[in-house]
């Protein structure tokens, strides 16, 4: 073998693949080399560039090119090209030219197969030339060989200005078959890949594609990102009532609404679920587009969709933004279920939501009360309302066993509102009995995302004749993941009605100090994890003492320590000027009757 190609082919860098054949390289050597290049190089463009470079080098030519026909558009394009130094590219110029201009050329392929053309000579003959050559003026001679597919000419490979082996058409003839087979295989693979990333019903990108993008987001984060999740309501019912063909039409229509109103990339990520990701979009544009999308969905008579939209600049963590969008979507879905329920259109078997509502109605949930105590006077100032669920046999199930699940399913609002209603009803009785007290209820971020939630909360108070100023809404730091504008608006309306807001679990592993500067809270609740190390850990004492000081430095913020279990912890908190306490040391969460007794008797732990 006169030259060694093993070290040159197969790389991905163009520069690394410099190939110049020795004068005496045989056609077979070059064919072998070309074959090797095409089969070893993964990237299509690089493979064909290297291949054409080998062909061009063999002929000492100015260019080597591949032209392909597009039968549907009746055009021809230069799809791959190699040019010698200082020779201009024709890729742009020779793109989608009319196939009609090449008819004589194609005829020549039919009659001669591959051929050599002395273009200079033909041009000199001018009008009398018997072959119209739609070819570049800088080309004096050329060689070309047709690419055949099932006997039809589908393109050609050509070499411009060959200065060596120029009469030798055997190389072009040999490689044209290889090129055609390789092109077909690669295009087939491309088509297969396209199919595996495309949803056949809507033509949208599919779940695979979405998952691939999610993987990509592990490596990079977009500058800004707008996310829309949309889920069609009641697809199962639609399919059952009208058949799946009709259901398919609904899905196609929904895809159209998304595609027409949003500029981002639309994915169909589940049977009736879509995701739209708009990278680099401004907040204004995103809002404008989503408003248009909402109205387009609202105008649809045959179906409705629950939608969750989130936009963020300086995205740090795409998964948490996705979670937020899906929580917003779930809240929307929830509203849909509630509307069905109100209309009496659903019974117990509409998914988890219906089942939960049924369980609440059957009395499977109860509210326990854990006293909150003024650390300095020892007086019970109120309680935290904590939900409990009874299993089928009546045994209590603790909230962490079911709350995360309901949050994931987006149906937690039922629980939160039930607890609030129970707490308000109990509160009315206790207020009437002359106890002046305050109740705290926990609200999940998912609940707070629900449209119209503050109005619902206000109505619950109204129905029970409880002034909202007697109710504290406990939220956790996770709400800071909400869109800032939306969050501020939410807190403003909660405050406006008269509720107070407490930041729960402060100091737990997930908490972040910045939340205190982002928004105003009426109370900070220090997490049990801080309290339970107070006695044995000097650092915990420093953290706790200074955190309490910091809260007192903020305007009108009271402090409450959770999980107080010992007299020692209580004494330390008292010395740090913590305002209120809650924990087993005073009382475990207890049923309402028992809490009522505690209100009467007081808690006897202050010696
Ligand atoms: P949380 O809001 O931080 O409630 C305090 C939890 O700490 C309660 O657990 C309470 O029983 C427990 N606890 C209080 N004092 C002590 C103590 O001295 N020692 C120990 N070891 N534990 C103490 P619980 O009732 O199991 O509730 C767990 C969490 O479930 C709550 O944490 C809250 O995040 C959530 N949760 C409870 N009820 C509701 C509700 O109605 N809605 C929502 N969204 N979440 C709720
Ligand atoms: Mg709480
Ligand atoms: Mg807590």
Coordinates of C-alpha atoms in Angstrom, one line a residue, residues 249-573:
X249 CA -58.6 15.7 16.8
X250 CA -58.9 17.5 20.2
X251 CA -55.2 16.8 20.9
X252 CA -54.3 18.1 17.4
X253 CA -56.4 21.3 18.1
X254 CA -54.7 21.8 21.4
X255 CA -51.3 21.4 19.8
X256 CA -52.3 24.0 17.3
X257 CA -53.3 26.5 20.0
X258 CA -49.9 26.1 21.6
X259 CA -48.0 26.3 18.4
X260 CA -49.9 29.4 17.1
X261 CA -49.7 31.4 20.3
X262 CA -46.3 30.6 21.8
X263 CA -43.0 31.1 20.2
X264 CA -41.2 28.4 22.2
X265 CA -40.6 24.8 21.4
X266 CA -43.7 22.7 21.9
X267 CA -43.5 19.1 23.1
X268 CA -46.2 16.5 23.6
X269 CA -44.9 14.9 26.7
X270 CA -47.8 12.6 27.5
X271 CA -51.2 11.5 26.1
X272 CA -52.9 14.8 27.0
X273 CA -50.0 16.8 28.3
X274 CA -47.8 19.4 26.6
X275 CA -44.8 21.4 27.6
X276 CA -43.6 24.6 25.9
X277 CA -40.1 25.9 26.6
X278 CA -39.2 29.4 25.5
X279 CA -35.6 30.1 25.9
X280 CA -34.3 33.7 26.0
X281 CA -37.8 35.2 25.9
X282 CA -38.5 38.5 27.8
X283 CA -41.1 38.6 30.6
X284 CA -43.3 40.9 28.6
X285 CA -43.3 38.7 25.5
X286 CA -43.9 35.6 27.6
X287 CA -46.9 37.3 29.3
X288 CA -48.2 38.6 26.0
X289 CA -48.0 35.1 24.5
X290 CA -49.5 33.3 27.4
X291 CA -52.4 35.7 27.6
X292 CA -53.1 35.0 23.9
X293 CA -52.9 31.3 24.6
X294 CA -55.3 31.5 27.6
X295 CA -57.8 33.3 25.4
X296 CA -57.4 30.9 22.6
X297 CA -58.0 28.0 25.0
X298 CA -60.9 29.8 26.5
X299 CA -62.5 30.3 23.1
X300 CA -62.4 26.5 22.4
X301 CA -65.8 25.0 22.8
X302 CA -64.9 21.3 22.5
X303 CA -62.4 21.1 25.3
X304 CA -60.6 22.9 28.1
X305 CA -57.1 22.8 29.4
X306 CA -55.4 23.4 32.7
X307 CA -52.3 25.5 32.2
X308 CA -49.2 26.3 34.4
X309 CA -46.9 29.1 33.3
X310 CA -43.7 30.2 34.9
X311 CA -41.0 32.7 33.7
X312 CA -37.6 33.3 35.2
X313 CA -34.5 35.3 34.3
X314 CA -31.1 34.1 35.5
X315 CA -32.3 30.5 35.7
X316 CA -30.2 28.6 38.2
X317 CA -32.0 25.4 38.4
X318 CA -34.2 24.3 35.6
X319 CA -35.8 21.2 37.4
X320 CA -37.0 23.5 40.3
X321 CA -38.6 25.8 37.7
X322 CA -40.2 22.9 36.0
X323 CA -41.6 21.7 39.3
X324 CA -43.0 25.1 39.9
X325 CA -44.7 25.1 36.5
X326 CA -46.1 21.6 37.2
X327 CA -47.4 22.7 40.6
X328 CA -49.1 25.7 38.9
X329 CA -50.6 23.3 36.4
X330 CA -51.8 21.0 39.1
X331 CA -53.5 23.9 40.8
X332 CA -55.3 24.6 37.6
X333 CA -56.3 21.0 37.2
X334 CA -57.6 21.1 40.7
X335 CA -59.8 24.0 39.9
X336 CA -61.2 22.0 37.0
X337 CA -62.0 19.0 39.3
X338 CA -63.6 21.4 41.8
X339 CA -65.8 22.9 39.1
X340 CA -66.9 19.4 38.1
X341 CA -67.6 18.6 41.7
X342 CA -69.6 21.7 42.2
X343 CA -71.7 20.9 39.1
X344 CA -72.2 17.4 40.5
X345 CA -70.6 15.9 37.3
X346 CA -68.2 13.7 39.1
X347 CA -68.6 11.0 41.7
X348 CA -66.0 9.3 43.7
X349 CA -64.0 7.9 40.9
X350 CA -62.5 11.0 39.3
X351 CA -59.0 10.3 40.1
X352 CA -57.2 11.1 43.3
X353 CA -59.0 14.4 43.8
X354 CA -62.4 12.8 43.9
X355 CA -61.3 10.1 46.2
X356 CA -59.7 12.7 48.6
X357 CA -62.9 14.8 48.6
X358 CA -64.9 11.6 49.4
X359 CA -62.5 10.7 52.3
X360 CA -62.9 14.2 53.7
X361 CA -66.6 13.9 53.5
X362 CA -66.5 10.5 55.2
X363 CA -64.7 12.0 58.2
X364 CA -61.3 10.3 57.6
X365 CA -59.5 13.6 58.4
X366 CA -59.3 15.3 61.7
X367 CA -57.6 18.4 63.0
X368 CA -55.4 18.3 66.1
X369 CA -54.3 21.4 68.0
X370 CA -50.9 22.0 69.4
X371 CA -50.7 24.9 71.9
X372 CA -48.5 27.9 71.3
X373 CA -47.4 29.5 74.5
X374 CA -46.1 33.0 75.5
X375 CA -42.6 32.0 76.8
X376 CA -42.6 34.9 79.3
X377 CA -46.1 34.6 80.7
X378 CA -46.7 30.9 80.2
X379 CA -50.1 31.7 78.8
X380 CA -51.6 29.8 75.8
X381 CA -51.9 32.3 73.1
X382 CA -53.3 29.9 70.5
X383 CA -52.5 26.7 68.6
X384 CA -51.3 25.3 65.4
X385 CA -53.9 23.3 63.6
X386 CA -52.3 20.0 62.4
X387 CA -54.1 17.5 60.2
X388 CA -54.4 13.8 61.0
X389 CA -55.8 11.1 58.8
X390 CA -57.4 7.9 60.0
X391 CA -56.7 4.7 58.1
X392 CA -59.6 2.4 57.3
X393 CA -59.2 0.7 60.7
X394 CA -59.3 4.1 62.5
X395 CA -55.6 4.3 63.3
X396 CA -54.0 7.8 62.8
X397 CA -51.7 8.3 59.9
X398 CA -49.2 11.2 60.4
X399 CA -49.2 14.0 57.9
X400 CA -45.8 13.4 56.3
X401 CA -47.2 10.1 55.1
X402 CA -49.8 11.6 52.9
X403 CA -49.1 15.4 52.5
X404 CA -46.2 15.0 50.1
X405 CA -48.3 12.7 47.9
X406 CA -51.2 15.1 47.8
X407 CA -48.8 17.9 47.0
X408 CA -47.4 16.0 44.1
X409 CA -50.8 15.2 42.8
X410 CA -51.8 18.9 43.2
X411 CA -54.8 18.1 45.4
X412 CA -53.4 19.3 48.8
X413 CA -55.7 22.4 48.7
X414 CA -58.6 20.2 49.7
X415 CA -56.8 19.3 52.9
X416 CA -55.5 22.8 53.7
X417 CA -58.9 24.3 53.2
X418 CA -60.6 21.6 55.2
X419 CA -58.2 22.2 58.1
X420 CA -58.8 26.0 57.8
X421 CA -62.6 25.5 57.8
X422 CA -62.4 23.2 60.9
X423 CA -60.1 25.5 62.7
X424 CA -62.4 28.5 62.0
X425 CA -65.4 26.6 63.2
X426 CA -63.7 25.6 66.4
X427 CA -62.3 29.1 66.9
X428 CA -65.8 30.6 66.7
X429 CA -66.9 28.4 69.6
X430 CA -63.8 29.2 71.7
X431 CA -64.1 32.9 71.0
X432 CA -67.8 32.7 72.0
X433 CA -66.7 31.0 75.2
X434 CA -64.5 34.0 76.0
X435 CA -61.1 32.6 75.1
X436 CA -59.0 35.1 73.2
X437 CA -56.8 33.1 70.9
X438 CA -55.1 32.8 67.6
X439 CA -54.9 29.7 65.3
X440 CA -52.2 28.9 62.8
X441 CA -52.9 26.8 59.7
X442 CA -50.4 25.3 57.3
X443 CA -50.7 26.2 53.6
X444 CA -48.8 24.3 51.0
X445 CA -47.2 26.2 48.2
X446 CA -49.3 24.2 45.8
X447 CA -52.4 25.5 47.5
X448 CA -51.2 29.1 47.4
X449 CA -50.7 28.8 43.7
X450 CA -54.3 28.1 43.1
X451 CA -56.2 30.8 41.4
X452 CA -58.7 32.7 43.7
X453 CA -57.3 31.0 46.8
X454 CA -57.2 34.1 49.0
X455 CA -60.8 34.8 48.2
X456 CA -61.7 31.2 49.2
X457 CA -59.8 31.7 52.5
X458 CA -61.6 35.0 53.2
X459 CA -65.0 33.3 52.6
X460 CA -64.2 30.5 55.0
X461 CA -63.5 33.1 57.7
X462 CA -66.7 34.9 56.8
X463 CA -68.8 31.8 56.9
X464 CA -67.6 31.1 60.4
X465 CA -67.7 34.7 61.6
X466 CA -64.0 34.6 62.4
X467 CA -62.0 37.8 61.9
X468 CA -59.0 36.9 59.6
X469 CA -56.7 38.7 62.1
X470 CA -57.2 35.6 64.4
X471 CA -55.7 33.3 61.7
X472 CA -52.0 32.9 60.9
X473 CA -51.1 31.3 57.6
X474 CA -47.9 29.2 57.9
X475 CA -45.9 29.0 54.8
X476 CA -42.5 27.4 54.2
X477 CA -39.5 28.9 52.5
X478 CA -40.3 26.9 49.4
X479 CA -42.8 29.6 48.4
X480 CA -39.8 31.8 47.5
X481 CA -39.5 29.6 44.4
X482 CA -42.7 31.2 43.1
X483 CA -42.4 34.0 40.6
X484 CA -41.5 37.1 42.7
X485 CA -44.3 39.2 41.2
X486 CA -46.9 36.6 41.8
X487 CA -45.6 35.9 45.3
X488 CA -45.6 39.6 46.3
X489 CA -49.1 40.0 45.0
X490 CA -50.2 36.9 46.9
X491 CA -48.7 38.1 50.2
X492 CA -50.2 41.5 49.7
X493 CA -53.7 40.2 49.3
X494 CA -53.3 37.8 52.3
X495 CA -52.2 40.7 54.4
X496 CA -54.9 43.0 53.0
X497 CA -57.6 40.7 54.2
X498 CA -56.1 40.7 57.7
X499 CA -54.4 37.3 58.0
X500 CA -50.9 37.2 59.5
X501 CA -48.2 35.2 57.8
X502 CA -45.7 33.0 59.5
X503 CA -42.5 31.5 58.0
X504 CA -42.5 27.9 59.1
X505 CA -39.5 25.6 59.6
X506 CA -37.0 28.5 59.5
X507 CA -33.5 27.2 60.0
X508 CA -34.3 23.8 58.6
X509 CA -31.8 22.4 56.1
X510 CA -33.6 24.1 53.1
X511 CA -34.0 27.5 54.5
X512 CA -32.4 30.5 53.0
X513 CA -31.8 33.8 54.7
X514 CA -32.5 35.8 51.6
X515 CA -36.2 35.1 52.0
X516 CA -36.3 37.5 54.9
X517 CA -35.2 40.4 52.8
X518 CA -37.5 39.4 50.0
X519 CA -40.8 39.6 51.9
X520 CA -42.4 40.6 55.1
X521 CA -43.5 38.0 57.6
X522 CA -45.4 38.6 60.9
X523 CA -43.8 35.7 62.6
X524 CA -40.7 33.5 62.1
X525 CA -41.0 29.9 63.4
X526 CA -37.7 28.4 64.2
X527 CA -37.4 24.8 63.2
X528 CA -37.2 21.9 65.7
X529 CA -33.8 21.0 64.3
X530 CA -32.4 24.2 65.8
X531 CA -34.1 23.8 69.1
X532 CA -33.2 20.2 69.8
X533 CA -29.5 20.9 69.8
X534 CA -29.6 24.0 71.9
X535 CA -28.4 22.3 75.1
X536 CA -25.5 20.3 73.9
X537 CA -24.3 22.4 71.0
X538 CA -22.7 25.8 71.6
X539 CA -22.9 26.7 67.9
X540 CA -26.7 26.1 67.9
X541 CA -27.0 28.5 70.8
X542 CA -25.0 31.2 68.9
X543 CA -27.1 30.6 65.8
X544 CA -30.4 30.7 67.7
X545 CA -29.6 33.7 69.9
X546 CA -28.4 35.8 66.9
X547 CA -31.3 34.7 64.7
X548 CA -33.8 35.8 67.3
X549 CA -31.9 39.1 67.6
X550 CA -32.0 39.5 63.8
X551 CA -35.8 38.9 63.7
X552 CA -36.3 41.5 66.4
X553 CA -34.3 43.9 64.2
X554 CA -36.9 43.4 61.5
X555 CA -40.0 45.5 61.9
X556 CA -43.0 43.9 63.8
X557 CA -41.7 40.3 63.5
X558 CA -42.4 38.0 66.4
X559 CA -40.4 34.8 67.0
X560 CA -41.7 31.3 67.9
X561 CA -39.6 28.2 68.6
X562 CA -41.0 24.8 67.6
X563 CA -40.2 21.4 69.1
X564 CA -39.4 22.5 72.6
X565 CA -39.1 19.3 74.6
X566 CA -37.1 20.3 77.7
X567 CA -37.1 22.9 80.5
X568 CA -33.4 23.6 79.5
X569 CA -34.3 24.5 76.0
X570 CA -37.2 26.7 77.2
X571 CA -34.9 28.5 79.7
X572 CA -32.3 29.2 76.9
X573 CA -35.0 30.5 74.5

